[in-house]
CSV table of C-alpha atoms in Angstrom, one decimal:
chain,number,residue,atom,x,y,z
R,26,UNK,CA,-96.9,-162.0,-17.4
R,27,UNK,CA,-96.7,-158.6,-15.7
R,28,UNK,CA,-100.0,-156.8,-16.2
R,29,UNK,CA,-98.1,-153.6,-16.9
R,30,UNK,CA,-96.6,-155.4,-19.9
R,31,UNK,CA,-100.0,-155.7,-21.4
R,32,UNK,CA,-101.0,-152.0,-21.2
R,33,UNK,CA,-100.8,-149.8,-24.3
R,34,UNK,CA,-98.0,-147.4,-24.4
R,35,UNK,CA,-98.5,-143.6,-24.0
R,36,UNK,CA,-101.8,-142.3,-25.2
R,37,UNK,CA,-102.1,-144.6,-28.2
R,38,UNK,CA,-104.5,-147.6,-27.7
R,39,UNK,CA,-103.0,-149.0,-30.9
R,40,UNK,CA,-99.5,-149.2,-29.2
R,41,UNK,CA,-100.1,-152.6,-27.6
R,42,UNK,CA,-97.0,-154.7,-28.1
R,43,UNK,CA,-98.9,-158.0,-27.8
R,44,UNK,CA,-101.8,-157.0,-30.1
R,45,UNK,CA,-104.3,-157.0,-27.3
R,46,UNK,CA,-106.3,-154.0,-28.6
R,47,UNK,CA,-109.2,-152.9,-26.5
R,48,UNK,CA,-111.5,-152.1,-29.4
R,49,UNK,CA,-110.3,-154.7,-31.9
R,50,UNK,CA,-113.6,-155.8,-33.2
R,51,UNK,CA,-114.7,-152.3,-34.1
R,52,UNK,CA,-112.2,-152.4,-36.9
R,53,UNK,CA,-112.2,-156.1,-37.8
R,54,UNK,CA,-115.7,-157.5,-37.5
R,55,UNK,CA,-116.2,-161.3,-37.1
R,56,UNK,CA,-118.4,-161.4,-40.2
R,57,UNK,CA,-115.4,-160.7,-42.4
R,58,UNK,CA,-113.9,-164.0,-41.4
R,59,UNK,CA,-117.0,-166.0,-40.9
R,60,UNK,CA,-118.2,-165.4,-44.5
R,61,UNK,CA,-114.9,-167.0,-45.8
R,62,UNK,CA,-115.2,-170.2,-43.8
R,63,UNK,CA,-116.1,-173.4,-45.8
R,64,UNK,CA,-119.0,-175.5,-44.6
R,65,UNK,CA,-117.4,-178.9,-45.1
R,66,UNK,CA,-114.2,-179.4,-43.0
R,67,UNK,CA,-115.8,-179.4,-39.6
R,68,UNK,CA,-115.9,-182.7,-37.5
R,69,UNK,CA,-119.0,-183.5,-35.5
R,70,UNK,CA,-118.8,-183.0,-32.6
R,71,UNK,CA,-116.3,-180.2,-32.9
R,72,UNK,CA,-114.1,-179.1,-30.0
R,73,UNK,CA,-112.2,-175.9,-30.7
R,74,UNK,CA,-109.3,-173.9,-29.2
R,75,UNK,CA,-109.5,-170.2,-30.1
R,76,UNK,CA,-106.1,-168.6,-29.4
R,77,UNK,CA,-106.0,-164.9,-29.0
R,78,UNK,CA,-109.7,-164.5,-28.6
R,79,UNK,CA,-109.6,-160.9,-27.4
R,80,UNK,CA,-113.1,-159.9,-26.0
R,81,UNK,CA,-114.6,-163.1,-27.5
R,82,UNK,CA,-116.7,-161.6,-30.4
R,83,UNK,CA,-115.2,-163.9,-33.0
R,84,UNK,CA,-115.3,-166.9,-30.7
R,85,UNK,CA,-119.1,-166.4,-30.2
R,86,UNK,CA,-119.7,-165.8,-33.9
R,87,UNK,CA,-117.6,-168.9,-34.7
R,88,UNK,CA,-119.7,-171.0,-32.3
R,89,UNK,CA,-122.9,-169.8,-34.1
R,90,UNK,CA,-121.4,-170.7,-37.4
R,91,UNK,CA,-120.5,-174.2,-36.1
R,92,UNK,CA,-124.0,-174.7,-35.0
R,93,UNK,CA,-124.9,-174.8,-38.7
R,94,UNK,CA,-122.2,-177.3,-39.5
R,95,UNK,CA,-122.2,-179.8,-36.7
R,96,UNK,CA,-124.7,-181.1,-34.2
R,97,UNK,CA,-122.4,-180.3,-31.3
R,98,UNK,CA,-119.5,-177.9,-30.7
R,99,UNK,CA,-117.6,-176.5,-27.7
R,100,UNK,CA,-114.9,-173.8,-27.7
R,101,UNK,CA,-112.2,-172.8,-25.3
R,102,UNK,CA,-111.2,-169.2,-26.0
R,103,UNK,CA,-107.9,-168.0,-24.5
R,104,UNK,CA,-106.0,-164.7,-24.4
R,105,UNK,CA,-103.1,-163.3,-22.4
R,106,UNK,CA,-105.1,-160.2,-21.4
R,107,UNK,CA,-107.2,-160.8,-18.2
R,108,UNK,CA,-109.2,-157.6,-18.8
R,109,UNK,CA,-110.3,-158.8,-22.3
R,110,UNK,CA,-111.1,-162.3,-20.9
R,111,UNK,CA,-113.3,-160.8,-18.2
R,112,UNK,CA,-115.1,-158.7,-20.9
R,113,UNK,CA,-115.6,-161.9,-23.0
R,114,UNK,CA,-117.1,-163.8,-20.0
R,115,UNK,CA,-119.4,-160.9,-19.3
R,116,UNK,CA,-120.6,-160.8,-22.9
R,117,UNK,CA,-121.1,-164.5,-23.4
R,118,UNK,CA,-124.2,-166.4,-22.3
R,119,UNK,CA,-123.4,-169.7,-24.2
R,120,UNK,CA,-122.6,-172.8,-22.1
R,121,UNK,CA,-120.7,-174.1,-25.1
R,122,UNK,CA,-118.0,-171.5,-24.7
R,123,UNK,CA,-115.4,-171.1,-21.9
R,124,UNK,CA,-112.8,-168.3,-21.7
R,125,UNK,CA,-109.5,-168.5,-19.8
R,126,UNK,CA,-106.6,-166.1,-19.4
R,127,UNK,CA,-103.8,-168.2,-20.8
R,128,UNK,CA,-100.4,-167.4,-22.5
R,129,UNK,CA,-99.8,-170.1,-25.0
R,130,UNK,CA,-96.1,-169.3,-24.9
R,131,UNK,CA,-96.0,-170.0,-21.1
R,132,UNK,CA,-95.3,-173.7,-20.5
R,133,UNK,CA,-97.0,-173.5,-17.1
R,134,UNK,CA,-100.3,-172.2,-18.6
R,135,UNK,CA,-100.5,-175.3,-20.9
R,136,UNK,CA,-101.6,-177.3,-17.9
R,137,UNK,CA,-104.9,-175.4,-17.9
R,138,UNK,CA,-105.5,-176.5,-21.5
R,139,UNK,CA,-104.6,-180.1,-20.6
R,140,UNK,CA,-107.1,-180.0,-17.8
R,141,UNK,CA,-109.8,-178.8,-20.1
R,142,UNK,CA,-109.1,-181.6,-22.5
R,143,UNK,CA,-109.2,-184.2,-19.7
R,144,UNK,CA,-112.5,-182.8,-18.5
R,145,UNK,CA,-114.0,-183.2,-22.0
R,146,UNK,CA,-112.4,-186.7,-22.2
R,147,UNK,CA,-110.5,-185.9,-25.4
R,148,UNK,CA,-106.8,-185.9,-26.2
R,149,UNK,CA,-106.7,-182.9,-28.5
R,150,UNK,CA,-108.9,-180.3,-30.1
R,151,UNK,CA,-110.6,-181.0,-33.5
R,152,UNK,CA,-109.8,-177.4,-34.5
R,153,UNK,CA,-107.4,-174.7,-33.4
R,154,UNK,CA,-107.9,-171.2,-34.6
R,155,UNK,CA,-105.3,-168.4,-34.7
R,156,UNK,CA,-106.7,-165.3,-36.2
R,157,UNK,CA,-104.0,-162.6,-36.7
R,158,UNK,CA,-101.8,-163.5,-33.8
R,159,UNK,CA,-98.7,-165.1,-35.4
R,160,UNK,CA,-97.1,-161.7,-35.9
R,161,UNK,CA,-97.3,-160.7,-32.3
R,162,UNK,CA,-95.9,-164.1,-31.2
R,163,UNK,CA,-93.1,-163.7,-33.7
R,164,UNK,CA,-92.2,-160.1,-32.8
R,165,UNK,CA,-92.2,-160.8,-29.1
R,166,UNK,CA,-90.6,-164.3,-29.1
R,167,UNK,CA,-88.4,-164.4,-32.3
R,168,UNK,CA,-88.1,-167.1,-34.9
R,169,UNK,CA,-87.6,-169.8,-32.3
R,170,UNK,CA,-90.8,-168.6,-30.5
R,171,UNK,CA,-92.8,-168.8,-33.7
R,172,UNK,CA,-91.6,-172.3,-34.3
R,173,UNK,CA,-92.5,-173.3,-30.7
R,174,UNK,CA,-95.9,-171.8,-31.2
R,175,UNK,CA,-96.5,-173.8,-34.4
R,176,UNK,CA,-95.3,-176.9,-32.7
R,177,UNK,CA,-97.7,-176.5,-29.8
R,178,UNK,CA,-100.8,-175.8,-31.9
R,179,UNK,CA,-99.8,-178.8,-34.1
R,180,UNK,CA,-99.8,-181.0,-31.0
R,181,UNK,CA,-103.0,-179.5,-29.6
R,182,UNK,CA,-105.1,-179.6,-32.8
R,183,UNK,CA,-106.1,-181.8,-35.7
R,184,UNK,CA,-107.1,-179.0,-38.0
R,185,UNK,CA,-105.3,-175.6,-37.7
R,186,UNK,CA,-106.8,-172.4,-39.1
R,187,UNK,CA,-104.2,-169.6,-39.3
R,188,UNK,CA,-104.6,-166.1,-40.5
R,189,UNK,CA,-101.0,-164.8,-40.8
R,190,UNK,CA,-100.3,-161.1,-40.9
R,191,UNK,CA,-98.2,-160.2,-44.0
R,192,UNK,CA,-94.8,-158.6,-43.6
R,193,UNK,CA,-96.2,-155.1,-44.3
R,194,UNK,CA,-98.1,-155.4,-41.0
R,195,UNK,CA,-94.8,-156.1,-39.2
R,196,UNK,CA,-93.4,-152.9,-40.5
R,197,UNK,CA,-96.5,-151.0,-39.5
R,198,UNK,CA,-96.4,-152.4,-36.0
R,199,UNK,CA,-92.7,-151.6,-35.6
R,200,UNK,CA,-93.2,-148.0,-36.7
R,201,UNK,CA,-96.2,-147.5,-34.5
R,202,UNK,CA,-94.3,-148.8,-31.4
R,203,UNK,CA,-91.2,-146.8,-32.3
R,204,UNK,CA,-93.4,-143.7,-32.1
R,205,UNK,CA,-94.2,-144.8,-28.6
R,206,UNK,CA,-90.5,-145.3,-27.8
R,207,UNK,CA,-90.6,-149.0,-27.8
R,208,UNK,CA,-88.5,-151.5,-29.9
R,209,UNK,CA,-89.4,-155.1,-30.5
R,210,UNK,CA,-86.2,-156.8,-29.3
R,211,UNK,CA,-86.3,-159.6,-31.9
R,212,UNK,CA,-87.3,-157.6,-35.0
R,213,UNK,CA,-83.8,-157.1,-36.4
R,214,UNK,CA,-82.8,-160.7,-35.9
R,215,UNK,CA,-85.8,-162.3,-37.6
R,216,UNK,CA,-84.8,-164.6,-40.4
R,217,UNK,CA,-88.5,-165.4,-41.3
R,218,UNK,CA,-89.4,-162.2,-43.1
R,219,UNK,CA,-90.8,-161.1,-46.4
R,220,UNK,CA,-93.3,-163.9,-47.1
R,221,UNK,CA,-94.4,-165.0,-43.7
R,222,UNK,CA,-97.3,-167.1,-45.0
R,223,UNK,CA,-94.8,-169.3,-46.9
R,224,UNK,CA,-92.5,-169.6,-43.9
R,225,UNK,CA,-95.4,-170.7,-41.7
R,226,UNK,CA,-96.5,-173.2,-44.3
R,227,UNK,CA,-93.0,-174.6,-44.7
R,228,UNK,CA,-92.5,-175.0,-40.9
R,229,UNK,CA,-95.8,-176.8,-40.5
R,230,UNK,CA,-95.4,-179.1,-43.5
R,231,UNK,CA,-91.7,-179.9,-43.2
R,232,UNK,CA,-91.3,-180.0,-39.4
R,233,UNK,CA,-94.7,-180.9,-38.0
R,234,UNK,CA,-96.2,-183.1,-40.7
R,235,UNK,CA,-99.1,-180.9,-41.4
R,236,UNK,CA,-100.6,-180.4,-44.9
R,237,UNK,CA,-102.4,-177.4,-46.2
R,238,UNK,CA,-105.9,-178.5,-47.2
R,239,UNK,CA,-107.6,-175.2,-48.0
R,240,UNK,CA,-107.1,-171.5,-48.2
R,241,UNK,CA,-109.6,-168.7,-48.5
R,242,UNK,CA,-109.6,-165.6,-50.6
R,243,UNK,CA,-108.3,-162.4,-48.9
R,244,UNK,CA,-110.7,-160.6,-46.6
R,245,UNK,CA,-111.2,-156.9,-46.6
R,246,UNK,CA,-108.0,-156.2,-44.8
R,247,UNK,CA,-105.9,-158.3,-47.2
R,248,UNK,CA,-105.4,-161.5,-45.2
R,249,UNK,CA,-106.4,-165.1,-46.0
R,250,UNK,CA,-107.2,-168.1,-43.8
R,251,UNK,CA,-105.0,-171.1,-44.2
R,252,UNK,CA,-106.2,-174.6,-43.2
R,253,UNK,CA,-103.8,-177.3,-42.2
R,254,UNK,CA,-104.4,-180.9,-41.2
């Protein structure tokens, strides 16, 4: 991906079309998600893929949480933004966590994930986490891209944790980018709209044989975590 494509537009740091906000965790602290997580669904040992890890704050907090639930855990945090990945590496001292600049929608990048799995001598991750990234994948890749993403995480993980952005977030993102003179090319052609949470659940259950096993209450910004297996 062209690095220029990852920059925010104009003078608005919030006008980042891939959601790679430079100060994301100042507004959405990891604690708001961690406190919603159950203590009973985690395998032991637990290998996790954290997609869209940004600067790694949530990844590190999640690792600390898993220390209380399993005797061993390792996490691969990935993000499309190399600047955020470098920041994550600088801030992390844990040997249990690795960070890599990977675009999950780029087939060539999947080889890096496969090499990680081979190195750990496992065939898939026990857990894949997707915290507030489905909207950005959907807006930038369309309905078919969202379906491809859900297929890939279903193949990579046994348990999926997804925090979908509701439709009102789509409208907010579109308005913000329009103020910066940018249009999401797929927005007007999306057929999954309105109740995105149900659309994602239907795709996972009907097409990829996943079953919803748990969902949390809404967090402070009105989103819930959905667990599929």
